[in-house]
Coordinates of C-alpha atoms and ligand atoms in Angstrom, one line a residue:
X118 CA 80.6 -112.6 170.1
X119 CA 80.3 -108.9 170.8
X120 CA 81.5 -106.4 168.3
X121 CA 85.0 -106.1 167.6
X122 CA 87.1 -103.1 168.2
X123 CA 86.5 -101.0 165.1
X124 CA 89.8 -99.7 165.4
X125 CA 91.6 -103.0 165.3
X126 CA 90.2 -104.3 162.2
X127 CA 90.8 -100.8 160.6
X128 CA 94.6 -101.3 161.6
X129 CA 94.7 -105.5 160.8
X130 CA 93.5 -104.5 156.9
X131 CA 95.9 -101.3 156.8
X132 CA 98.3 -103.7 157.5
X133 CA 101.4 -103.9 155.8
X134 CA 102.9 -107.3 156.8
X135 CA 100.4 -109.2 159.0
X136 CA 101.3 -112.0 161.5
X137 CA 99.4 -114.9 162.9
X138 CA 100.5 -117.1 165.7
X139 CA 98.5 -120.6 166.6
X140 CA 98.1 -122.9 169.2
X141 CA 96.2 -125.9 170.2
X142 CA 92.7 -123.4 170.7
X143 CA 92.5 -123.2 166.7
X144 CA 91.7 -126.5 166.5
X145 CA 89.7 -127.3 169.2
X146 CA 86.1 -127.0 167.3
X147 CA 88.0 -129.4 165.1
X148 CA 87.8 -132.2 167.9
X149 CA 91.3 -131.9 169.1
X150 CA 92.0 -131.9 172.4
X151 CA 94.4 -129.0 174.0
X152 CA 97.2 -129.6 176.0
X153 CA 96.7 -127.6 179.1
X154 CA 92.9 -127.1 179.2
X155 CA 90.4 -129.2 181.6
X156 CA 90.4 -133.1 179.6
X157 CA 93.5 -131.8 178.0
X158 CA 96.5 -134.1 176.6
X159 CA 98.7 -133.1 179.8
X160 CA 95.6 -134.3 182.5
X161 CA 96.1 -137.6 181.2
X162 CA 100.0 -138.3 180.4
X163 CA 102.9 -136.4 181.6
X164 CA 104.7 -134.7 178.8
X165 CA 108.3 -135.7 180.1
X166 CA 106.8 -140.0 179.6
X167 CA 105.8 -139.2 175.9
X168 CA 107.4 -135.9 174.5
X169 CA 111.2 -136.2 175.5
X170 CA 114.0 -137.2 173.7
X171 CA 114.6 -139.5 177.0
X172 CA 111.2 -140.8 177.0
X173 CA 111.7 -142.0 173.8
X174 CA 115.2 -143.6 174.8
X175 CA 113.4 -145.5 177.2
X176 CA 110.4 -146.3 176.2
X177 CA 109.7 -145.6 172.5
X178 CA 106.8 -148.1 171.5
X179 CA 105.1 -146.2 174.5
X180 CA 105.6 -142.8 172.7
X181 CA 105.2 -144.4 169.0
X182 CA 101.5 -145.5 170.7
X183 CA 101.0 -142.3 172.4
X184 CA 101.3 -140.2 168.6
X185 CA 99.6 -143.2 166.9
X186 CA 96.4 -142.3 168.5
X187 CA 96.9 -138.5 168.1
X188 CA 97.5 -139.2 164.5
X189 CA 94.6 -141.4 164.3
X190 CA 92.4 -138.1 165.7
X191 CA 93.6 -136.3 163.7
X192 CA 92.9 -138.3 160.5
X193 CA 89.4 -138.0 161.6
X194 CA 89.4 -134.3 162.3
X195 CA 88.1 -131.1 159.6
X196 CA 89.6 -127.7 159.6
X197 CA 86.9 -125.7 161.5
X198 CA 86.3 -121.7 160.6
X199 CA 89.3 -121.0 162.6
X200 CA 91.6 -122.5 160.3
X201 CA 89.4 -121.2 157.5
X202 CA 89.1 -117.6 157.7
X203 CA 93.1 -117.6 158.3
X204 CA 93.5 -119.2 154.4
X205 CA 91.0 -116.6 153.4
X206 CA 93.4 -113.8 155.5
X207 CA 96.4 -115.0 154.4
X208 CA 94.6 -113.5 150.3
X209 CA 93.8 -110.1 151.7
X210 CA 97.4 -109.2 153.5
X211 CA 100.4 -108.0 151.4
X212 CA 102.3 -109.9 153.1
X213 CA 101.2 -112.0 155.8
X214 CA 102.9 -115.0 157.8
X215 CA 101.2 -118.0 159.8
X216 CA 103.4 -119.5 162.1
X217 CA 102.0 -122.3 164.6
X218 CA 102.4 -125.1 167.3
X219 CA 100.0 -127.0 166.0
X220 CA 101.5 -130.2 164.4
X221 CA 98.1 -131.2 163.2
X222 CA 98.4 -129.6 159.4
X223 CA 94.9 -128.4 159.5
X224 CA 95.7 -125.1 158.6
X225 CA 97.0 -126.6 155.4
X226 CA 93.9 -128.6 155.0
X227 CA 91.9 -125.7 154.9
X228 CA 94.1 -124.0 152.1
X229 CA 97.0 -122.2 154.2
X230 CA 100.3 -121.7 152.6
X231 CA 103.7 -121.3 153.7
X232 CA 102.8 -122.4 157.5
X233 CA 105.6 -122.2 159.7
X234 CA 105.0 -125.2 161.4
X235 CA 107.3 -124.4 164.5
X236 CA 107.1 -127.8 166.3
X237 CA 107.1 -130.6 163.3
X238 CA 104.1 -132.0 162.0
X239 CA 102.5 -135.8 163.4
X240 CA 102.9 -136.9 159.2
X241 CA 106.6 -136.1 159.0
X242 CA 108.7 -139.4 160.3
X243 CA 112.6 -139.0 161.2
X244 CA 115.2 -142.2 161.1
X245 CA 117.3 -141.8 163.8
X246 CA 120.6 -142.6 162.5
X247 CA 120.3 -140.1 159.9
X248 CA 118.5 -141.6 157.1
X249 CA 116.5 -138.2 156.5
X250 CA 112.8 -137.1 157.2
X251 CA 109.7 -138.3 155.3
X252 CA 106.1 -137.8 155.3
X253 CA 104.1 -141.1 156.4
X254 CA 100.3 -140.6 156.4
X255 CA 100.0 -144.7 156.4
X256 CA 98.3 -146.3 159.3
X257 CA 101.3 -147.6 161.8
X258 CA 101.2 -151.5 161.9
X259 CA 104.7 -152.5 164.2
X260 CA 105.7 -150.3 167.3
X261 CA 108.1 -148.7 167.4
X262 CA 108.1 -148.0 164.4
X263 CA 111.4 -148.7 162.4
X264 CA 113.3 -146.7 159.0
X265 CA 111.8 -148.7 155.9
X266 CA 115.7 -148.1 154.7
X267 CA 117.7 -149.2 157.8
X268 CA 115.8 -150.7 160.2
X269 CA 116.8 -148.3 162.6
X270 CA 114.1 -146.7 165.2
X271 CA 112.5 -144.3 163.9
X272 CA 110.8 -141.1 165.7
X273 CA 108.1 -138.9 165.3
X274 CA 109.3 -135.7 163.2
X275 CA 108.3 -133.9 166.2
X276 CA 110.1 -131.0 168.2
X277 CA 110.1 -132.4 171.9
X278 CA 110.6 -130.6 174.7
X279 CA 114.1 -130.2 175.6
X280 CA 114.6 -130.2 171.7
X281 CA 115.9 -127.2 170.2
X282 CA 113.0 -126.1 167.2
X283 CA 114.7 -126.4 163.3
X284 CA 116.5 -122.8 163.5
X285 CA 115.9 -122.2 159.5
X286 CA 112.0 -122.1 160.2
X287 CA 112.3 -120.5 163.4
X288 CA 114.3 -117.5 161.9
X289 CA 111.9 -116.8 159.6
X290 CA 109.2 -117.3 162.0
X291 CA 110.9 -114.1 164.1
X292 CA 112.1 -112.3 161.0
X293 CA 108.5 -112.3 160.0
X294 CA 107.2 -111.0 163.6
X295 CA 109.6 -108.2 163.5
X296 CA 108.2 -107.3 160.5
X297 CA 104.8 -107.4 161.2
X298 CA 103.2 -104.1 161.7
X299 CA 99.5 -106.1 163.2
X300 CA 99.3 -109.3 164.8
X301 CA 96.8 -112.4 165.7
X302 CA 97.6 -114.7 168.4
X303 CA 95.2 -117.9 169.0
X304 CA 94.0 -119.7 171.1
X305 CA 97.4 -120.4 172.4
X306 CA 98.4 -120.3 176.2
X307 CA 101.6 -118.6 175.5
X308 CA 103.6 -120.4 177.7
X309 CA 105.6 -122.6 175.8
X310 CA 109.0 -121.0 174.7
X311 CA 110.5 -119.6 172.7
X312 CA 106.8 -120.0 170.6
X313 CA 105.5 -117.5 173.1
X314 CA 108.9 -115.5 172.4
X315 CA 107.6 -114.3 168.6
X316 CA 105.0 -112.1 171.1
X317 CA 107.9 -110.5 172.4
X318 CA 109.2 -109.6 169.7
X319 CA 106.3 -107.9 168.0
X320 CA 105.4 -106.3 171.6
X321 CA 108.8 -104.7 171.0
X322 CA 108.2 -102.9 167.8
X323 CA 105.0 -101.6 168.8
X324 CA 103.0 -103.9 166.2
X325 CA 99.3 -104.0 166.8
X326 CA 98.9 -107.2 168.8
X327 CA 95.4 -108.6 169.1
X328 CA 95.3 -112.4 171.2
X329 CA 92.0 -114.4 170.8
X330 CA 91.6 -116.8 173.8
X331 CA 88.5 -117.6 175.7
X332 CA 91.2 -117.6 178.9
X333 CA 93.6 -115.3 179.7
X334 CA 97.3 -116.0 179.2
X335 CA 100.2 -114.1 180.4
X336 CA 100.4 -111.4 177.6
X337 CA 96.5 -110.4 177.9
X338 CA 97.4 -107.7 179.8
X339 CA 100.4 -106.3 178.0
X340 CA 99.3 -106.7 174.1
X341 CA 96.9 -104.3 172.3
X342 CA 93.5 -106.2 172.3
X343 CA 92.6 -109.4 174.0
X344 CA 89.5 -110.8 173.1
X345 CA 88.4 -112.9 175.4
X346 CA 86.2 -115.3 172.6
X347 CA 87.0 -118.8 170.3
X348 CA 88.9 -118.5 167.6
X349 CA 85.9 -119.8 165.3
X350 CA 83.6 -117.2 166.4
X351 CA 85.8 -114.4 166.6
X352 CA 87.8 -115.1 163.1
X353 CA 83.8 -115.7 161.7
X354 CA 83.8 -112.0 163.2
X355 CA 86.7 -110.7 161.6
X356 CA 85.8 -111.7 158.7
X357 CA 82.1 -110.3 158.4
X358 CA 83.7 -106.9 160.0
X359 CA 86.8 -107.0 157.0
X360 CA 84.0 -106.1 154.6
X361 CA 82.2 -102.9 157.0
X362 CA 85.9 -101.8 157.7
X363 CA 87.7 -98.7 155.7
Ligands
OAD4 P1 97.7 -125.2 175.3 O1 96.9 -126.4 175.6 O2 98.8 -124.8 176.2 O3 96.7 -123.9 175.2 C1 95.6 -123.9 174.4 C2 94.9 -122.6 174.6 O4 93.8 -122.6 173.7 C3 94.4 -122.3 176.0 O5 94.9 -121.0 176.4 C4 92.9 -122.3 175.8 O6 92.3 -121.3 176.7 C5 92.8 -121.9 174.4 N1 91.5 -122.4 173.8 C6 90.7 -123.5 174.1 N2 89.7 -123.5 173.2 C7 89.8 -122.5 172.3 C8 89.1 -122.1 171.2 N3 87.9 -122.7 170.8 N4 89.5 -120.9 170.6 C9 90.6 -120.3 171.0 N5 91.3 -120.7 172.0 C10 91.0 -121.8 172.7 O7 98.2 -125.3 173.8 P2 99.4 -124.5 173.1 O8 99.5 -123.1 173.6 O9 99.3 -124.7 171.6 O10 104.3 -128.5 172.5 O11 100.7 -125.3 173.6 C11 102.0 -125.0 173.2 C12 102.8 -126.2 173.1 O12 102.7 -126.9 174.4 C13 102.3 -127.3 172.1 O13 102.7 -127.0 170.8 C14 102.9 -128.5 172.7 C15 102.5 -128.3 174.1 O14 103.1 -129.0 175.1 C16 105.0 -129.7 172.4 O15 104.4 -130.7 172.4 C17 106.4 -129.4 172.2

C-alpha cells in the first residue's frame, strides 16, 4: 500500500482512548465471505429467509442449516494480519476499545480482549423459552437444533435483523466512541444500523476518524482519512509506520 498519512499515525499513537470498529472486510483474507460484496452471503440467500426472527418462525431447520455451514467456515478459518495487528494495538493504546459485527470470534483467536461483539457470536446458542445462553462449539447433528435442558427450539445467539442489539454491550460500545479521541473503521460498509451509528458519534466529537476499505462507503467522504486499501495490508502498514512515528 502507499504510505500512510504521517499525520494520522502521529495522532492514532498520541491517542488517548483509541476506538476500532469491524466488519465482514477484516476477515475476508481469513476465507470468509462478506455480506454485500460480489459472491457475498446476500448474492446467494436473502437475509429476511435466514436472518429474521420470522424466518426462523417459519422455517427454522432452514436457518439452523444456513449458520451450520457458516459455523462450519468458520471452524476452518485463521485470524489473518488484520485481526492480528488489532491484538497487538489494543497493548500500545491507553485505553482502546474493539467493537465489531463480526460474529466470527476471530479477533479473539488472534489474542483480542474485551471485543464488543455487537451482533452475537455463531458459538453462543439461545433456548427460546428462556433457558439462558451457552456457548456450543460442537458439530450440530439434529436440525433445528433443540435446548439440551427443555427440548425447546433453540436459536442461534445471533442479533437478527429487526432484533434490537443487547443494550448493555451496545452502551458501552457508544460510551467508548464518545470517548475516543482517534478512530479505525474496517472493512465494513457502514450501512447497517445503528453499527454504522458509533461513526456518528465519534464524527460528532471531532475524533480522528480513519476508515480502511478497498470501496468506498457512505462516510468516506465525511471522516478524516479514508484509505482506500485491505485491512491486512494497511494494519501490516500501521504497524511498521507505529515504530517511524513520534
Ligand atoms: P458488508 O458485507 O456489508 O461489508 C463488507 C465491507 O468490507 C465492504 O465495504 C467491502 O468493501 C469491505 N472489504 C472487502 N474485503 C476487504 C478487505 N480485505 N479489507 C477491508 N475491507 C474489505 O459487511 P458488514 O459491513 O460487516 O449483520 O455488514 C454489517 C452487517 O450486515 C453484518 O454484521 C451482518 C450483515 O447483514 C447481520 O447479520 C445482522
Amino acid at each position: 500500500m502507499k504510505a500512510w498519512p504521517k499525520e494520522a499515525v502521529k495522532k492514532l499513537k498520541a491517542a488517548h482512548s483509541l476506538f476500532v470498529l469491524t466488519g465482514a472486510g477484516v476477515s475476508a483474507a481469513s476465507g470468509i465471505a462478506t455480506f454485500r460484496d460480489a459472491g457475498g452471503l446476500w448474492e446467494n440467500v436473502k437475509p429476511e429467509d435466514v436472518a429474521t426472527p420470522e424466518a426462523f418462525a417459519r422455517d427454522p431447520e432452514r436457518v439452523w442449516r444456513w449458520y451450520d455451514a457458516r459455523r462450519r467456515r468458520v471452524l476452518q478459518a485463521q485470524p489473518n494480519a488484520a485481526h492480528r495487528v488489532l491484538a497487538w494495538l489494543e497493548t500500545q493504546a491507553p485505553r482502546f476499545c474493539l467493537a465489531t459485527q463480526n460474529v466470527d470470534g476471530l479477533h479473539q483467536a488472534a489474542g483480542s480482549r474485551g471485543v464488543l461483539e455487537l451482533h452475537g457470536n455463531l458459538w453462543l446458542v439461545r433456548c427460546t423459552q428462556g433457558c439462558g445462553e451457552w456457548e456450543d462449539r460442537h458439530e450440530l447433528a439434529d436440525f433445528p437444533y433443540r435446548c439440551p435442558h427443555c427440548k425447546a427450539l433453540a436459536r442461534p445467539g445471533v442479533v437478527w435483523f429487526g432484533e434490537a442489539l443487547d443494550a448493555g454491550v451496545f452502551e458501552k460500545a457508544e460510551q467508548e466512541a464518545m470517548r475516543a479521541d482517534a478512530a479505525l473503521v474496517i472493512g465494513t460498509s457502514s450501512l447497517v444500523y445503528p453499527a454504522a451509528g458509533l461513526i456518528d458519534r465519534l464524527l460528532e466529537r471531532d475524533a480522528l476518524v480513519v476508515e480502511i476499505n478497498p470501496e468506498k462507503t457512505p462516510f468516506s467522504g465525511i471522516v478524516t482519512v479514508s484509505l482506500r486499501e485491505k485491512a491486512e495490508d494497511a494494519l501490516e502498514a500501521l504497524k511498521k509506520a507505529w515504530s517511524f512515528a513520534p
